[in-house]
Short mmCIF file of C-alpha atoms in Angstrom, two decimals:
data_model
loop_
_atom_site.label_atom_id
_atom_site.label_comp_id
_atom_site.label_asym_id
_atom_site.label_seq_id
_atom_site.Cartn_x
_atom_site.Cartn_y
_atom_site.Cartn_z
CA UNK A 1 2.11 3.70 27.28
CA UNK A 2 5.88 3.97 27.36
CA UNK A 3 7.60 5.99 24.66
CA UNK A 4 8.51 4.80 21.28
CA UNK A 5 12.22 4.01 20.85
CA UNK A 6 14.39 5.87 19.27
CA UNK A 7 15.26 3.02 16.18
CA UNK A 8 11.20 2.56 15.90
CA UNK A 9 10.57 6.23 15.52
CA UNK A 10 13.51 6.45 13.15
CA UNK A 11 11.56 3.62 10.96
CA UNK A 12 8.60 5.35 11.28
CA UNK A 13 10.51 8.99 9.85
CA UNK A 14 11.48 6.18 6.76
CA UNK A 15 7.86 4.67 6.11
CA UNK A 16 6.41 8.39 6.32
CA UNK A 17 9.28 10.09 4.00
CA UNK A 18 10.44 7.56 1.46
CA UNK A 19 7.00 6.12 0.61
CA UNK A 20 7.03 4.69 -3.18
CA UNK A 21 7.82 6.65 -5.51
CA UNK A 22 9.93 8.78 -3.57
CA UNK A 23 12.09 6.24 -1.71
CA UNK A 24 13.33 5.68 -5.44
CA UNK A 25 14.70 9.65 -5.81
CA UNK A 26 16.37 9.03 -2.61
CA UNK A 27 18.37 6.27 -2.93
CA UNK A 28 21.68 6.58 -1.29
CA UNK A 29 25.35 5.45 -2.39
CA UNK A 30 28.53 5.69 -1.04
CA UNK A 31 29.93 8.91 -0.96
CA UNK A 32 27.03 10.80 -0.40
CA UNK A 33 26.63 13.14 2.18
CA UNK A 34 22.74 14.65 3.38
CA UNK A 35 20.57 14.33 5.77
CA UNK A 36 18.75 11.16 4.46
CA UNK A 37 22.03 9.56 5.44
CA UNK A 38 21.91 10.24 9.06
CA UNK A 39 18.21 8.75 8.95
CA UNK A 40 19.98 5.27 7.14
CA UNK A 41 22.67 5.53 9.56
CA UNK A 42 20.59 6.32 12.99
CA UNK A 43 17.87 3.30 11.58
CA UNK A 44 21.30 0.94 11.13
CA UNK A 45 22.61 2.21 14.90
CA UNK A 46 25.73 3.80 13.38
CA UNK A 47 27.03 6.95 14.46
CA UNK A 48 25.43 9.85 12.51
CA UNK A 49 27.58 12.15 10.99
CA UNK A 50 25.69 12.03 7.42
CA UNK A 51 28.46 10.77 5.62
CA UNK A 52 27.99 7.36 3.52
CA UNK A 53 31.65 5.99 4.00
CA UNK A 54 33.16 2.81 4.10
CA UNK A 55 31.80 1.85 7.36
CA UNK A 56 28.17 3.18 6.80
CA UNK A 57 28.55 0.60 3.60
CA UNK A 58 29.77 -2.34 4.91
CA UNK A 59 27.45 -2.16 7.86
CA UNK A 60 24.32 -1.65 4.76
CA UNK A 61 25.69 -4.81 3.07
CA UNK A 62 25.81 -6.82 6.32
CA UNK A 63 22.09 -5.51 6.83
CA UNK A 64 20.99 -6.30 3.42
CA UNK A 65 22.78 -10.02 3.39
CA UNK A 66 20.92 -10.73 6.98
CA UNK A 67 17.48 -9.78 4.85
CA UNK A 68 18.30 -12.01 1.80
CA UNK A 69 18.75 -8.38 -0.34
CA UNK A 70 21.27 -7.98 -2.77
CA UNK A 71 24.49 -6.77 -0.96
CA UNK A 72 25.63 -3.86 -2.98
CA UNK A 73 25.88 -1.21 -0.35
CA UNK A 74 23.12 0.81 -2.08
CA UNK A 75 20.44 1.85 -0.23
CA UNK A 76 17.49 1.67 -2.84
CA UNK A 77 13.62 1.24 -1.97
CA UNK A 78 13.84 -2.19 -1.01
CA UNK A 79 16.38 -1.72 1.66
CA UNK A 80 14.85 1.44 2.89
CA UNK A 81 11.18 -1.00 3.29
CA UNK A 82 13.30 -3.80 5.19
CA UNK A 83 14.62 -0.83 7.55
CA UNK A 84 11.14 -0.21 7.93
CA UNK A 85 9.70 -3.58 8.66
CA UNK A 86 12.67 -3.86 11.23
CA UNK A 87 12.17 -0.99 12.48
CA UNK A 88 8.12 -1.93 12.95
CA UNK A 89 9.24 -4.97 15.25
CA UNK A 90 12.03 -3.53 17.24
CA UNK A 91 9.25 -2.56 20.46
CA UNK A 92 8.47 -6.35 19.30
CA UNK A 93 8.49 -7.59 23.38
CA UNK A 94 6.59 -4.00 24.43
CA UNK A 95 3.04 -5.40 23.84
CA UNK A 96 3.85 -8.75 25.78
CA UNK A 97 2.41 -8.67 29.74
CA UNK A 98 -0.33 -6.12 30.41
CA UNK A 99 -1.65 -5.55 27.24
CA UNK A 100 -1.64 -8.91 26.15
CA UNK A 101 -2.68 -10.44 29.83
CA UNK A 102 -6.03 -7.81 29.39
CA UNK A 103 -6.64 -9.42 26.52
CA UNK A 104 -6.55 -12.90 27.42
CA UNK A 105 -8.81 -12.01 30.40
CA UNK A 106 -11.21 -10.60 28.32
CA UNK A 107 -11.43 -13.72 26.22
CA UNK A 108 -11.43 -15.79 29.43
CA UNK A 109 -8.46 -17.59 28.06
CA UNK A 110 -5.07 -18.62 29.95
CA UNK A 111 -3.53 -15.25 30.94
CA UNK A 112 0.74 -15.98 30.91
CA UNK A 113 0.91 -12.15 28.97
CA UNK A 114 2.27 -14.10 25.92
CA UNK A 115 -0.01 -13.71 22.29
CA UNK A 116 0.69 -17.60 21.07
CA UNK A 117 -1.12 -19.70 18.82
CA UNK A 118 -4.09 -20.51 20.97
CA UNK A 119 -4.59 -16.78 21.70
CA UNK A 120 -4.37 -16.05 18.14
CA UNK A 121 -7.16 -18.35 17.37
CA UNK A 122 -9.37 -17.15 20.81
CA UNK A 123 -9.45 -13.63 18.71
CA UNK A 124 -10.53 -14.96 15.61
CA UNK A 125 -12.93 -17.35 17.69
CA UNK A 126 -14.28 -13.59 19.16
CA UNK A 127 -14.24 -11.34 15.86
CA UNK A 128 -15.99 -14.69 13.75
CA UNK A 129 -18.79 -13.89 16.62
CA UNK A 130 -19.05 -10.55 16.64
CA UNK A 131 -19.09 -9.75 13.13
CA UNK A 132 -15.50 -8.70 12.78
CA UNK A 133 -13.31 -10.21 10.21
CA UNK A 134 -11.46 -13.19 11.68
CA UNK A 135 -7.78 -12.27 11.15
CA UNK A 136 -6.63 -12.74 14.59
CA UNK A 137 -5.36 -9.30 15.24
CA UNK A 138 -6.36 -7.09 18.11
CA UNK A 139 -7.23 -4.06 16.83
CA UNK A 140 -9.34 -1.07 17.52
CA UNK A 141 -12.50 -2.74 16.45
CA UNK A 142 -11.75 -5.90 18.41
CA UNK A 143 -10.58 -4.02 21.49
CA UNK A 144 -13.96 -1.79 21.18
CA UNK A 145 -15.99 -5.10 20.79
CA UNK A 146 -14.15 -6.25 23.85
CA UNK A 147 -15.39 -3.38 26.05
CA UNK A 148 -12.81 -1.67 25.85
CA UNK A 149 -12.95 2.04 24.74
CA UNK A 150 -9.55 4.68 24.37
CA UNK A 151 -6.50 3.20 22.91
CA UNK A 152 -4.84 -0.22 22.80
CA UNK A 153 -2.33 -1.30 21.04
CA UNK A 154 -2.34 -3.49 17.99
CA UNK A 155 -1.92 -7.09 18.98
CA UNK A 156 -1.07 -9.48 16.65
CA UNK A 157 1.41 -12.86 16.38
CA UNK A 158 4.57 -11.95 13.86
CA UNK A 159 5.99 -14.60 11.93
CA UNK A 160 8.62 -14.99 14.62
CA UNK A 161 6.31 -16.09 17.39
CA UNK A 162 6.58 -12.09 18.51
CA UNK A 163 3.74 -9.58 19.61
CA UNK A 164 3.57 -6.08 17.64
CA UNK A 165 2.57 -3.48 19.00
CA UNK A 166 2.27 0.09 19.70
CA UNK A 167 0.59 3.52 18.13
CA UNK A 168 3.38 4.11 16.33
CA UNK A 169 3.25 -0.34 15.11
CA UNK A 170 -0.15 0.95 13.74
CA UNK A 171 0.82 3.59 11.91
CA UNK A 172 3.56 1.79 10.18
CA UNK A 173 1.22 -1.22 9.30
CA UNK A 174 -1.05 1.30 7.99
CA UNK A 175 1.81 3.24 6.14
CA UNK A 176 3.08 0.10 4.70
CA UNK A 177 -0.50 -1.05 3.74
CA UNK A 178 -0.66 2.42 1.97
CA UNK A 179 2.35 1.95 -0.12
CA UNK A 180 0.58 -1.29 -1.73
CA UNK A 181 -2.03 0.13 -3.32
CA UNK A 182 -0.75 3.97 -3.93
CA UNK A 183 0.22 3.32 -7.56
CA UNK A 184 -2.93 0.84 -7.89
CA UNK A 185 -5.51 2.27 -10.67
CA UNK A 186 -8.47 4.36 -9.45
CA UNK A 187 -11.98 2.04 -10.15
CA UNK A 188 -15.01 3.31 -8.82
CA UNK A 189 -16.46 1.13 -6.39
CA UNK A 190 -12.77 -1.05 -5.84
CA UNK A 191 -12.28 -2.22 -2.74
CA UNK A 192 -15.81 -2.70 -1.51
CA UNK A 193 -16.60 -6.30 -2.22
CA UNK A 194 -13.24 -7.26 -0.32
CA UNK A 195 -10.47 -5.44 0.71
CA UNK A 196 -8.48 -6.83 -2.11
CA UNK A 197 -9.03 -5.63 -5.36
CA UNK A 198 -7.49 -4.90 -8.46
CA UNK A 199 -8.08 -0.86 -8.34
CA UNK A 200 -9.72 0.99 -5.41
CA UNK A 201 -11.84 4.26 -5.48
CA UNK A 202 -11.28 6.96 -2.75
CA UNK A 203 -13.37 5.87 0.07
CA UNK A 204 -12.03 2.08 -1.12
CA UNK A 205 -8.28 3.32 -0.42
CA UNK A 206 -9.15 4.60 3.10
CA UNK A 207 -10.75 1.81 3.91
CA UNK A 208 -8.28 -0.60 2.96
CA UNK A 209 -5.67 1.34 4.82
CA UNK A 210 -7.79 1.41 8.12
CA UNK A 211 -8.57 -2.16 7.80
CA UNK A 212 -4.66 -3.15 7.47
CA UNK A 213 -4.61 -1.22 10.57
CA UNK A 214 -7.13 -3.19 12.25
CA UNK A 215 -9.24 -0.12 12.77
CA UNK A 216 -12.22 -1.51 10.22
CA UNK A 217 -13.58 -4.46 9.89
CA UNK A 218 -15.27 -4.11 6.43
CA UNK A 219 -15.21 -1.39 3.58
CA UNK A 220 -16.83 2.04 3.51
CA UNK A 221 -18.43 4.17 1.24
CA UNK A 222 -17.68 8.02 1.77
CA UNK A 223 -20.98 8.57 3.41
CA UNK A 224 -20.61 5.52 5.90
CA UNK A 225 -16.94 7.13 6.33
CA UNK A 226 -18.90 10.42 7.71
CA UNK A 227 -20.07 8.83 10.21
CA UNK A 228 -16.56 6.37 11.37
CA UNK A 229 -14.72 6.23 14.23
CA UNK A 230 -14.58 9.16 16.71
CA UNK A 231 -15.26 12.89 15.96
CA UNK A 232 -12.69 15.57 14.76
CA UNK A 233 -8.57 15.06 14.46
CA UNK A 234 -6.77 12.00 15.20
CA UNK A 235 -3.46 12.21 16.68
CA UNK A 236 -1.73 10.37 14.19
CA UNK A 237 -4.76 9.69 11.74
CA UNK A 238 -7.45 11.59 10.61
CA UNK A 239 -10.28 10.58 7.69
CA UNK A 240 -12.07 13.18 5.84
CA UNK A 241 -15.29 12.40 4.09
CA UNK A 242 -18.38 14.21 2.04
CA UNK A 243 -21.26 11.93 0.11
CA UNK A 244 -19.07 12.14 -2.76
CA UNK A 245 -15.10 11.94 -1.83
CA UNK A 246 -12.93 10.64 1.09
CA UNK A 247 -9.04 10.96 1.89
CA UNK A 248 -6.68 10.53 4.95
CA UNK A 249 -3.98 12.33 6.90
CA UNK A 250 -1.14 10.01 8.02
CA UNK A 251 0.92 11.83 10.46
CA UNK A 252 0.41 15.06 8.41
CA UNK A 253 0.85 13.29 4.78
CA UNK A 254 -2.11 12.74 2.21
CA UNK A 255 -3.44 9.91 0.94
CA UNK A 256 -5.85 10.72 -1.56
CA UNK A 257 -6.94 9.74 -5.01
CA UNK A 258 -7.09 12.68 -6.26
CA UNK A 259 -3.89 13.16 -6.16
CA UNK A 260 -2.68 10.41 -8.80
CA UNK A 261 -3.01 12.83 -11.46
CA UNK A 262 0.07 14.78 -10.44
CA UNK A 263 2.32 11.62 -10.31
CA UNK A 264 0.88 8.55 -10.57
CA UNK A 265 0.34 8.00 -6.44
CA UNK A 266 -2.07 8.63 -3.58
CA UNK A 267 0.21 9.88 -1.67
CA UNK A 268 0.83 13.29 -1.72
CA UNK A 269 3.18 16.68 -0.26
CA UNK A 270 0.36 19.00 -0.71
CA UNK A 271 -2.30 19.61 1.64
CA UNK A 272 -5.98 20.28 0.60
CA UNK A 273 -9.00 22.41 1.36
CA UNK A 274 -11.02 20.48 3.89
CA UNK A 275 -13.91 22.90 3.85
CA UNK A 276 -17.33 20.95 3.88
CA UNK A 277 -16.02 17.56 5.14
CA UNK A 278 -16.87 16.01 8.34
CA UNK A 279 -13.95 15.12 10.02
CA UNK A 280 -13.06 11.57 12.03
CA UNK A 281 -10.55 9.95 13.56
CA UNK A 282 -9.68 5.88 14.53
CA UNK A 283 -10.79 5.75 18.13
CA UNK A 284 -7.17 6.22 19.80
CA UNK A 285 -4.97 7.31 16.89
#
């Protein structure tokens, strides 16, 4: 696997810092002068000497205008998540050729290394028979139902006709997916008769998050969770579970219900004791 760019790993240092609540404390205006402003400028492929001046805010207005945001020059929550989503598809072409041309072999399908419509609906053809759900993304389940064990990227077709994918694609999907429902209400048992619910309980949030990640293909209680993926520390990802609770790690940041009470999200600074949980990991994150 080549190495992630420097403008997707910069998106990925926005998803993981400015999630919800906090992209909202950080929003930047002209004049200011921090490190969050390198991040804005490095993600918009200006120079980065931290300071927001005029050229830092005419290039964010020409950014936000080109995403149909309003063009103030003010970096608030929603420009920070279209940085993001750019940033998500800028390794857009990586997955196209090997990745995709194993794929199509493995579905016995026309192999041309390009995920288009008809390969989109050969994987849903595949996950509708093996018990997966039928999304059309290639994903660690669908790769591991393909034969194929260690990691793969996440294939899946974009709105533009392009191919995502990547570890670091994942993560972001799975970041993004987490921002959704951080603020949602706790409800025991949410998220366990579908993915989308109103309110989700712990082992209902990590589920949901995997499965945005394509790395689940239905929901989990925290006992089934004991027993997911691979064994020990992910990488990038790591679940913890007991027969009563279940949270995540996301590249060293907690999601965890428990840890609305403090300010209203999942997502928290603070680490916790993981004494008496079994530890797992998505096979290749």
């Amino acid at each position: 696997m080549r190495s992630p760019s420097r403008h997707l790993l910069v998106a990925l240092l926005v998803a993981l810092v400015l999630p919800s609540a906090a992209r909202a404390r950080r929003t930047l205006h002209p004049g200011d002068h921090n490190p969050a402003v390198r991040v804005l400028q490095r993600a918009l492929r200006l120079h980065p000497d931290g300071v927001f001046g005029p050229g830092t805010k005419r290039a964010v207005k020409r950014f936000q205008r080109s995403h149909h945001l309003h063009a103030d020059g003010i970096v608030g929550s929603a420009t920070w998540s279209a940085l993001a989503r750019r940033g998500s598809a800028a390794r857009a072409g990586g997955s196209r050729g090997s990745a995709v041309r194993l794929l199509q072999r493995r579905l016995g399908i026309a192999v041309d290394g390009v995920f288009g419509p008809g390969t989109k609906r050969a994987v849903k053809r595949f996950q509708r028979a093996h018990g997966l759900t039928a999304d059309g993304v290639a994903g660690p389940a669908t790769w591991s139902a393909l034969g194929l064990r260690g990691h793969h990227p996440l294939l899946k077709r974009g709105g533009s006709g392009h191919v995502l994918g990547g570890a670091f694609g994942v993560i972001a999907t799975g970041i993004a997916a987490a921002n959704r429902i951080a603020r949602f209400p706790y409800r025991y048992g949410g998220g366990h008769r579908s993915f989308h619910d109103s309110g989700y309980d712990c082992s209902g949030s990590v589920s949901y998050v995997l499965h945005a990640m394509g790395a689940l293909s239905r929901p989990l209680d925290s006992s089934a969770l004991m027993h997911y993926g691979a064994p020990g520390p992910g990488r990038w990802v790591t679940v913890y579970a007991t027969p009563g609770h279940a949270f995540m790690m996301i590249r060293g940041r907690r999601f965890d219900t428990s840890a609305q009470w403090q300010g209203g999200s999942r997502w928290s600074i603070y680490d916790r004791s993981s004494a008496g949980y079994v530890v797992r990991h998505p096979p290749g994150l």
